[in-house]
PDB file of C-alpha atoms in Angstrom:
ATOM      1  CA  UNK A  17     -34.170 -46.543 -31.160  1.00 87.00           C
ATOM      2  CA  UNK A  18     -35.678 -43.941 -28.838  1.00 88.00           C
ATOM      3  CA  UNK A  19     -33.560 -45.161 -25.858  1.00 89.00           C
ATOM      4  CA  UNK A  20     -30.483 -45.267 -28.034  1.00 87.00           C
ATOM      5  CA  UNK A  21     -31.022 -41.748 -29.270  1.00 86.00           C
ATOM      6  CA  UNK A  22     -31.577 -40.433 -25.698  1.00 88.00           C
ATOM      7  CA  UNK A  23     -28.368 -42.127 -24.555  1.00 86.00           C
ATOM      8  CA  UNK A  24     -26.495 -40.660 -27.502  1.00 84.00           C
ATOM      9  CA  UNK A  25     -27.727 -37.076 -26.736  1.00 85.00           C
ATOM     10  CA  UNK A  26     -26.702 -37.537 -23.090  1.00 85.00           C
ATOM     11  CA  UNK A  27     -23.225 -38.667 -24.085  1.00 82.00           C
ATOM     12  CA  UNK A  28     -22.834 -35.670 -26.386  1.00 79.00           C
ATOM     13  CA  UNK A  29     -23.986 -33.258 -23.669  1.00 81.00           C
ATOM     14  CA  UNK A  30     -21.585 -34.822 -21.170  1.00 76.00           C
ATOM     15  CA  UNK A  31     -18.707 -34.396 -23.596  1.00 73.00           C
ATOM     16  CA  UNK A  32     -19.695 -30.774 -24.235  1.00 72.00           C
ATOM     17  CA  UNK A  33     -19.897 -30.101 -20.498  1.00 73.00           C
ATOM     18  CA  UNK A  34     -16.484 -31.643 -19.861  1.00 74.00           C
ATOM     19  CA  UNK A  35     -14.999 -29.744 -22.815  1.00 67.00           C
ATOM     20  CA  UNK A  36     -16.475 -26.383 -21.579  1.00 69.00           C
ATOM     21  CA  UNK A  37     -15.083 -27.026 -18.075  1.00 71.00           C
ATOM     22  CA  UNK A  38     -11.626 -27.728 -19.499  1.00 68.00           C
ATOM     23  CA  UNK A  39     -11.764 -24.449 -21.479  1.00 65.00           C
ATOM     24  CA  UNK A  40     -12.891 -22.581 -18.359  1.00 64.00           C
ATOM     25  CA  UNK A  41     -10.037 -24.026 -16.296  1.00 67.00           C
ATOM     26  CA  UNK A  42      -7.535 -23.046 -18.953  1.00 64.00           C
ATOM     27  CA  UNK A  43      -8.994 -19.513 -19.002  1.00 63.00           C
ATOM     28  CA  UNK A  44      -8.691 -19.414 -15.176  1.00 61.00           C
ATOM     29  CA  UNK A  45      -5.026 -20.414 -15.337  1.00 65.00           C
ATOM     30  CA  UNK A  46      -4.289 -17.775 -17.986  1.00 61.00           C
ATOM     31  CA  UNK A  47      -6.038 -15.071 -15.969  1.00 58.00           C
ATOM     32  CA  UNK A  48      -4.166 -15.959 -12.754  1.00 62.00           C
ATOM     33  CA  UNK A  49      -0.948 -15.777 -14.797  1.00 61.00           C
ATOM     34  CA  UNK A  50      -1.974 -12.326 -16.006  1.00 59.00           C
ATOM     35  CA  UNK A  51      -2.678 -11.114 -12.515  1.00 57.00           C
ATOM     36  CA  UNK A  52       0.707 -12.031 -11.075  1.00 61.00           C
ATOM     37  CA  UNK A  53       2.879  -9.891 -13.384  1.00 70.00           C
ATOM     38  CA  UNK A  54       0.573  -6.910 -12.762  1.00 65.00           C
ATOM     39  CA  UNK A  55       0.910  -7.355  -9.031  1.00 64.00           C
ATOM     40  CA  UNK A  56       4.756  -7.935  -9.096  1.00 74.00           C
ATOM     41  CA  UNK A  57       5.302  -4.926 -11.445  1.00 78.00           C
ATOM     42  CA  UNK A  58       3.710  -2.546  -8.936  1.00 71.00           C
ATOM     43  CA  UNK A  59       5.767  -3.941  -6.081  1.00 73.00           C
ATOM     44  CA  UNK A  60       9.053  -3.629  -8.025  1.00 80.00           C
ATOM     45  CA  UNK A  61       8.156  -0.022  -8.879  1.00 79.00           C
ATOM     46  CA  UNK A  62       7.847   0.713  -5.211  1.00 74.00           C
ATOM     47  CA  UNK A  63      11.283  -0.779  -4.408  1.00 77.00           C
ATOM     48  CA  UNK A  64      12.807   1.195  -7.298  1.00 81.00           C
ATOM     49  CA  UNK A  65      11.361   4.421  -5.923  1.00 78.00           C
ATOM     50  CA  UNK A  66      12.952   3.873  -2.463  1.00 77.00           C
ATOM     51  CA  UNK A  67      16.328   3.227  -4.106  1.00 80.00           C
ATOM     52  CA  UNK A  68      16.089   6.330  -6.297  1.00 80.00           C
ATOM     53  CA  UNK A  69      15.420   8.621  -3.321  1.00 78.00           C
ATOM     54  CA  UNK A  70      18.373   7.054  -1.458  1.00 77.00           C
ATOM     55  CA  UNK A  71      16.530   5.378   1.424  1.00 78.00           C
ATOM     56  CA  UNK A  72      18.415   2.099   1.846  1.00 80.00           C
ATOM     57  CA  UNK A  73      16.836   1.064   5.151  1.00 82.00           C
ATOM     58  CA  UNK A  74      13.312   1.542   3.861  1.00 80.00           C
ATOM     59  CA  UNK A  75      14.300  -0.214   0.656  1.00 81.00           C
ATOM     60  CA  UNK A  76      15.642  -3.155   2.678  1.00 85.00           C
ATOM     61  CA  UNK A  77      12.524  -3.420   4.851  1.00 85.00           C
ATOM     62  CA  UNK A  78      10.326  -3.128   1.781  1.00 83.00           C
ATOM     63  CA  UNK A  79      12.306  -5.831  -0.003  1.00 86.00           C
ATOM     64  CA  UNK A  80      11.955  -8.160   2.973  1.00 88.00           C
ATOM     65  CA  UNK A  81       8.168  -7.752   2.892  1.00 86.00           C
ATOM     66  CA  UNK A  82       8.218  -8.126  -0.871  1.00 84.00           C
ATOM     67  CA  UNK A  83      10.039 -11.450  -0.730  1.00 86.00           C
ATOM     68  CA  UNK A  84       7.534 -12.806   1.791  1.00 87.00           C
ATOM     69  CA  UNK A  85       4.705 -11.541  -0.417  1.00 83.00           C
ATOM     70  CA  UNK A  86       6.171 -13.150  -3.513  1.00 80.00           C
ATOM     71  CA  UNK A  87       6.424 -16.473  -1.698  1.00 84.00           C
ATOM     72  CA  UNK A  88       2.757 -16.280  -0.753  1.00 82.00           C
ATOM     73  CA  UNK A  89       1.737 -15.300  -4.263  1.00 77.00           C
ATOM     74  CA  UNK A  90       3.646 -18.175  -5.765  1.00 76.00           C
ATOM     75  CA  UNK A  91       2.224 -20.612  -3.248  1.00 78.00           C
ATOM     76  CA  UNK A  92      -1.329 -19.341  -3.706  1.00 73.00           C
ATOM     77  CA  UNK A  93      -1.152 -19.201  -7.499  1.00 70.00           C
ATOM     78  CA  UNK A  94      -0.639 -23.002  -7.875  1.00 72.00           C
ATOM     79  CA  UNK A  95      -4.285 -23.692  -7.044  1.00 76.00           C
ATOM     80  CA  UNK A  96      -7.665 -22.413  -8.170  1.00 76.00           C
ATOM     81  CA  UNK A  97      -8.596 -21.449  -4.632  1.00 82.00           C
ATOM     82  CA  UNK A  98      -6.789 -20.744  -1.355  1.00 87.00           C
ATOM     83  CA  UNK A  99      -7.861 -20.521   2.321  1.00 91.00           C
ATOM     84  CA  UNK A 100      -9.067 -17.024   3.165  1.00 92.00           C
ATOM     85  CA  UNK A 101      -6.444 -16.633   5.927  1.00 93.00           C
ATOM     86  CA  UNK A 102      -3.614 -17.026   3.381  1.00 90.00           C
ATOM     87  CA  UNK A 103      -5.256 -14.509   1.094  1.00 90.00           C
ATOM     88  CA  UNK A 104      -5.618 -12.080   4.005  1.00 93.00           C
ATOM     89  CA  UNK A 105      -1.927 -12.585   4.975  1.00 91.00           C
ATOM     90  CA  UNK A 106      -0.883 -11.597   1.486  1.00 88.00           C
ATOM     91  CA  UNK A 107      -3.264  -8.637   1.521  1.00 91.00           C
ATOM     92  CA  UNK A 108      -1.880  -7.429   4.894  1.00 92.00           C
ATOM     93  CA  UNK A 109       1.686  -7.549   3.537  1.00 89.00           C
ATOM     94  CA  UNK A 110       0.645  -5.678   0.372  1.00 88.00           C
ATOM     95  CA  UNK A 111      -1.082  -2.913   2.372  1.00 91.00           C
ATOM     96  CA  UNK A 112       1.909  -2.569   4.742  1.00 90.00           C
ATOM     97  CA  UNK A 113       4.162  -2.087   1.729  1.00 85.00           C
ATOM     98  CA  UNK A 114       1.863   0.587   0.325  1.00 86.00           C
ATOM     99  CA  UNK A 115       1.734   2.335   3.719  1.00 89.00           C
ATOM    100  CA  UNK A 116       5.501   2.437   3.771  1.00 84.00           C
ATOM    101  CA  UNK A 117       5.587   3.698   0.209  1.00 79.00           C
ATOM    102  CA  UNK A 118       3.211   6.548   0.939  1.00 81.00           C
ATOM    103  CA  UNK A 119       4.561   7.474   4.359  1.00 83.00           C
ATOM    104  CA  UNK A 120       1.561   6.128   6.314  1.00 87.00           C
ATOM    105  CA  UNK A 121      -0.868   8.497   4.675  1.00 90.00           C
ATOM    106  CA  UNK A 122      -3.725   6.073   5.356  1.00 93.00           C
ATOM    107  CA  UNK A 123      -4.898   3.694   8.125  1.00 95.00           C
ATOM    108  CA  UNK A 124      -5.829   0.110   7.417  1.00 96.00           C
ATOM    109  CA  UNK A 125      -8.518  -1.829   9.305  1.00 96.00           C
ATOM    110  CA  UNK A 126      -9.256  -5.434   8.658  1.00 95.00           C
ATOM    111  CA  UNK A 127     -12.299  -7.024  10.359  1.00 95.00           C
ATOM    112  CA  UNK A 128     -13.402 -10.613  10.090  1.00 95.00           C
ATOM    113  CA  UNK A 129     -16.758 -11.673  11.628  1.00 94.00           C
ATOM    114  CA  UNK A 130     -16.541 -14.290  14.406  1.00 93.00           C
ATOM    115  CA  UNK A 131     -18.573 -16.848  12.404  1.00 92.00           C
ATOM    116  CA  UNK A 132     -16.129 -16.728   9.477  1.00 92.00           C
ATOM    117  CA  UNK A 133     -13.582 -19.549   9.725  1.00 92.00           C
ATOM    118  CA  UNK A 134     -10.829 -18.151   7.534  1.00 91.00           C
ATOM    119  CA  UNK A 135      -8.757 -21.362   7.515  1.00 92.00           C
ATOM    120  CA  UNK A 136     -11.690 -23.299   5.943  1.00 90.00           C
ATOM    121  CA  UNK A 137     -13.223 -20.745   3.666  1.00 88.00           C
ATOM    122  CA  UNK A 138     -11.806 -20.970   0.132  1.00 88.00           C
ATOM    123  CA  UNK A 139     -11.675 -18.099  -2.376  1.00 85.00           C
ATOM    124  CA  UNK A 140      -9.797 -17.526  -5.660  1.00 82.00           C
ATOM    125  CA  UNK A 141      -6.234 -16.251  -5.032  1.00 81.00           C
ATOM    126  CA  UNK A 142      -5.538 -12.527  -5.434  1.00 80.00           C
ATOM    127  CA  UNK A 143      -9.206 -11.736  -5.628  1.00 83.00           C
ATOM    128  CA  UNK A 144      -9.303  -8.836  -3.059  1.00 88.00           C
ATOM    129  CA  UNK A 145      -6.014  -7.176  -3.845  1.00 85.00           C
ATOM    130  CA  UNK A 146      -6.977  -5.358  -7.104  1.00 85.00           C
ATOM    131  CA  UNK A 147      -9.868  -3.632  -5.316  1.00 89.00           C
ATOM    132  CA  UNK A 148      -7.627  -2.666  -2.416  1.00 91.00           C
ATOM    133  CA  UNK A 149      -5.040  -1.388  -4.850  1.00 86.00           C
ATOM    134  CA  UNK A 150      -7.638   0.676  -6.701  1.00 86.00           C
ATOM    135  CA  UNK A 151      -8.917   2.147  -3.421  1.00 90.00           C
ATOM    136  CA  UNK A 152      -5.357   3.234  -2.489  1.00 90.00           C
ATOM    137  CA  UNK A 153      -4.197   4.531  -5.828  1.00 85.00           C
ATOM    138  CA  UNK A 154      -7.381   6.180  -7.123  1.00 85.00           C
ATOM    139  CA  UNK A 155      -9.166   7.115  -3.921  1.00 87.00           C
ATOM    140  CA  UNK A 156      -6.844   7.640  -0.987  1.00 90.00           C
ATOM    141  CA  UNK A 157      -3.758   9.034  -2.730  1.00 86.00           C
ATOM    142  CA  UNK A 158      -5.690  11.957  -4.172  1.00 85.00           C
ATOM    143  CA  UNK A 159      -7.171  12.861  -0.771  1.00 87.00           C
ATOM    144  CA  UNK A 160      -5.744  15.724   1.161  1.00 86.00           C
ATOM    145  CA  UNK A 161      -4.987  14.560   4.678  1.00 87.00           C
ATOM    146  CA  UNK A 162      -5.005  11.099   6.223  1.00 91.00           C
ATOM    147  CA  UNK A 163      -7.274   8.383   4.841  1.00 93.00           C
ATOM    148  CA  UNK A 164      -8.942   5.187   6.028  1.00 94.00           C
ATOM    149  CA  UNK A 165      -9.075   1.848   4.176  1.00 96.00           C
ATOM    150  CA  UNK A 166     -11.331  -0.930   5.512  1.00 96.00           C
ATOM    151  CA  UNK A 167     -11.742  -4.570   4.517  1.00 96.00           C
ATOM    152  CA  UNK A 168     -14.622  -6.485   6.125  1.00 96.00           C
ATOM    153  CA  UNK A 169     -15.363 -10.195   5.755  1.00 95.00           C
ATOM    154  CA  UNK A 170     -18.799 -11.526   6.980  1.00 95.00           C
ATOM    155  CA  UNK A 171     -21.798 -13.708   6.163  1.00 94.00           C
ATOM    156  CA  UNK A 172     -25.145 -12.263   5.071  1.00 92.00           C
ATOM    157  CA  UNK A 173     -27.555 -15.140   5.083  1.00 90.00           C
ATOM    158  CA  UNK A 174     -25.938 -17.746   2.837  1.00 86.00           C
ATOM    159  CA  UNK A 175     -23.761 -15.227   1.042  1.00 89.00           C
ATOM    160  CA  UNK A 176     -20.045 -14.763   1.776  1.00 90.00           C
ATOM    161  CA  UNK A 177     -19.402 -11.045   1.646  1.00 94.00           C
ATOM    162  CA  UNK A 178     -16.136  -9.095   1.313  1.00 94.00           C
ATOM    163  CA  UNK A 179     -16.247  -5.301   1.418  1.00 95.00           C
ATOM    164  CA  UNK A 180     -13.446  -2.943   0.526  1.00 95.00           C
ATOM    165  CA  UNK A 181     -14.199   0.640   1.589  1.00 95.00           C
ATOM    166  CA  UNK A 182     -12.175   3.823   1.393  1.00 94.00           C
ATOM    167  CA  UNK A 183     -12.905   7.465   2.361  1.00 92.00           C
ATOM    168  CA  UNK A 184     -11.034   8.837  -0.641  1.00 89.00           C
ATOM    169  CA  UNK A 185     -12.089  11.306  -3.327  1.00 86.00           C
ATOM    170  CA  UNK A 186     -14.608   9.054  -5.062  1.00 84.00           C
ATOM    171  CA  UNK A 187     -14.741   7.551  -8.543  1.00 80.00           C
ATOM    172  CA  UNK A 188     -15.853  10.661 -10.418  1.00 81.00           C
ATOM    173  CA  UNK A 189     -13.023  12.827  -9.011  1.00 80.00           C
ATOM    174  CA  UNK A 190     -10.521  10.010  -9.559  1.00 78.00           C
ATOM    175  CA  UNK A 191     -11.489   9.797 -13.242  1.00 78.00           C
ATOM    176  CA  UNK A 192     -11.166  13.551 -13.667  1.00 74.00           C
ATOM    177  CA  UNK A 193      -7.667  13.506 -12.161  1.00 72.00           C
ATOM    178  CA  UNK A 194      -6.706  10.498 -14.232  1.00 67.00           C
ATOM    179  CA  UNK A 195      -7.804  12.167 -17.491  1.00 55.00           C
ATOM    180  CA  UNK A 196      -5.620  15.148 -16.726  1.00 51.00           C
ATOM    181  CA  UNK A 197      -2.524  13.077 -16.219  1.00 47.00           C
ATOM    182  CA  UNK A 198      -0.487  11.857 -19.240  1.00 40.00           C
ATOM    183  CA  UNK A 199       1.662   9.523 -17.160  1.00 43.00           C
ATOM    184  CA  UNK A 200      -0.914   7.265 -15.624  1.00 45.00           C
ATOM    185  CA  UNK A 201      -0.499   3.628 -16.720  1.00 46.00           C
ATOM    186  CA  UNK A 202      -3.662   1.680 -17.465  1.00 48.00           C
ATOM    187  CA  UNK A 203      -4.491  -0.712 -14.654  1.00 55.00           C
ATOM    188  CA  UNK A 204      -5.494  -4.227 -15.704  1.00 60.00           C
ATOM    189  CA  UNK A 205      -6.149  -5.631 -12.193  1.00 64.00           C
ATOM    190  CA  UNK A 206      -9.895  -4.728 -11.975  1.00 71.00           C
ATOM    191  CA  UNK A 207     -10.685  -5.926 -15.501  1.00 74.00           C
ATOM    192  CA  UNK A 208      -8.838  -9.222 -15.057  1.00 75.00           C
ATOM    193  CA  UNK A 209     -10.596  -9.821 -11.749  1.00 77.00           C
ATOM    194  CA  UNK A 210     -13.977  -9.263 -13.310  1.00 80.00           C
ATOM    195  CA  UNK A 211     -13.150 -11.745 -16.058  1.00 79.00           C
ATOM    196  CA  UNK A 212     -12.010 -14.288 -13.415  1.00 78.00           C
ATOM    197  CA  UNK A 213     -15.354 -14.004 -11.599  1.00 81.00           C
ATOM    198  CA  UNK A 214     -17.207 -14.622 -14.903  1.00 82.00           C
ATOM    199  CA  UNK A 215     -15.133 -17.768 -15.478  1.00 79.00           C
ATOM    200  CA  UNK A 216     -15.696 -18.931 -11.903  1.00 78.00           C
ATOM    201  CA  UNK A 217     -19.495 -18.548 -12.366  1.00 81.00           C
ATOM    202  CA  UNK A 218     -19.308 -20.491 -15.623  1.00 79.00           C
ATOM    203  CA  UNK A 219     -17.107 -23.238 -14.243  1.00 74.00           C
ATOM    204  CA  UNK A 220     -18.796 -23.891 -10.895  1.00 73.00           C
ATOM    205  CA  UNK A 221     -22.334 -22.658 -11.618  1.00 77.00           C
ATOM    206  CA  UNK A 222     -22.069 -19.959  -8.958  1.00 79.00           C
ATOM    207  CA  UNK A 223     -23.385 -16.425  -8.902  1.00 84.00           C
ATOM    208  CA  UNK A 224     -20.369 -14.489  -7.636  1.00 85.00           C
ATOM    209  CA  UNK A 225     -20.834 -10.757  -8.175  1.00 87.00           C
ATOM    210  CA  UNK A 226     -19.222  -7.387  -7.538  1.00 89.00           C
ATOM    211  CA  UNK A 227     -21.092  -4.176  -6.715  1.00 90.00           C
ATOM    212  CA  UNK A 228     -19.542  -0.739  -6.440  1.00 89.00           C
ATOM    213  CA  UNK A 229     -21.214   1.997  -4.420  1.00 90.00           C
ATOM    214  CA  UNK A 230     -20.305   5.706  -4.443  1.00 89.00           C
ATOM    215  CA  UNK A 231     -20.440   7.037  -0.919  1.00 90.00           C
ATOM    216  CA  UNK A 232     -21.821  10.543  -0.466  1.00 88.00           C
ATOM    217  CA  UNK A 233     -22.572  12.800   2.472  1.00 87.00           C
ATOM    218  CA  UNK A 234     -25.813  14.693   3.129  1.00 88.00           C
ATOM    219  CA  UNK A 235     -24.597  17.551   0.925  1.00 87.00           C
ATOM    220  CA  UNK A 236     -24.098  15.252  -2.041  1.00 85.00           C
ATOM    221  CA  UNK A 237     -20.281  15.375  -1.737  1.00 86.00           C
ATOM    222  CA  UNK A 238     -18.253  12.248  -2.475  1.00 86.00           C
ATOM    223  CA  UNK A 239     -16.850  10.655   0.696  1.00 88.00           C
ATOM    224  CA  UNK A 240     -15.339   7.497  -0.800  1.00 91.00           C
ATOM    225  CA  UNK A 241     -16.133   4.206  -2.507  1.00 92.00           C
ATOM    226  CA  UNK A 242     -17.283   0.796  -1.313  1.00 94.00           C
ATOM    227  CA  UNK A 243     -16.857  -2.385  -3.293  1.00 93.00           C
ATOM    228  CA  UNK A 244     -18.770  -5.475  -2.253  1.00 94.00           C
ATOM    229  CA  UNK A 245     -17.876  -9.007  -3.457  1.00 92.00           C
ATOM    230  CA  UNK A 246     -20.533 -11.658  -2.873  1.00 90.00           C
ATOM    231  CA  UNK A 247     -20.351 -15.421  -3.297  1.00 84.00           C
TER     232      UNK A 247
END
């Protein structure tokens, strides 16, 4: 009877685990589906702006990049994880489009450590883009003068680390400017990405985490924001 009861409990726990994993996979699929319309909407808005200001050549170039980006997004969204090199290709296209849109008001630097094999390292699709988008829209675009956006990929011990850093106005100033504007649409990208990381941790038993650091100079003035994603 004792052995039978132990076996029964183990079967019940195995069923619960399988059920919870199925729920988590369903949540992941729903969150990925939520990310894609958010991403596509911003790109279409950019194309529309070029058309409205009568810049057909820029609109055509932008549309070409957009079509390549959509292809990458569709390919990447079919799986729960993608090779980092594909994710970085999509990110590069996105940043180039934003640079075109904002007349090259900021410089982009991407650095990948030598020990990182981007073709073999798997990450969730569209994980980095929302943080890059946030850095551009809420940090760099409010800055007077040229800005710098940096994305770094490296190992720190056993941790895979991705950092997104900008030298924009900082989070506090960005929130003040946002509160004054009545036309700012609520961004869902950061919230959805945080939810995705929670589901990833639940599904795979990992400890992925995101930390945000406000950068300040010696006088206490904001000099930008750094987001660090760890796996």
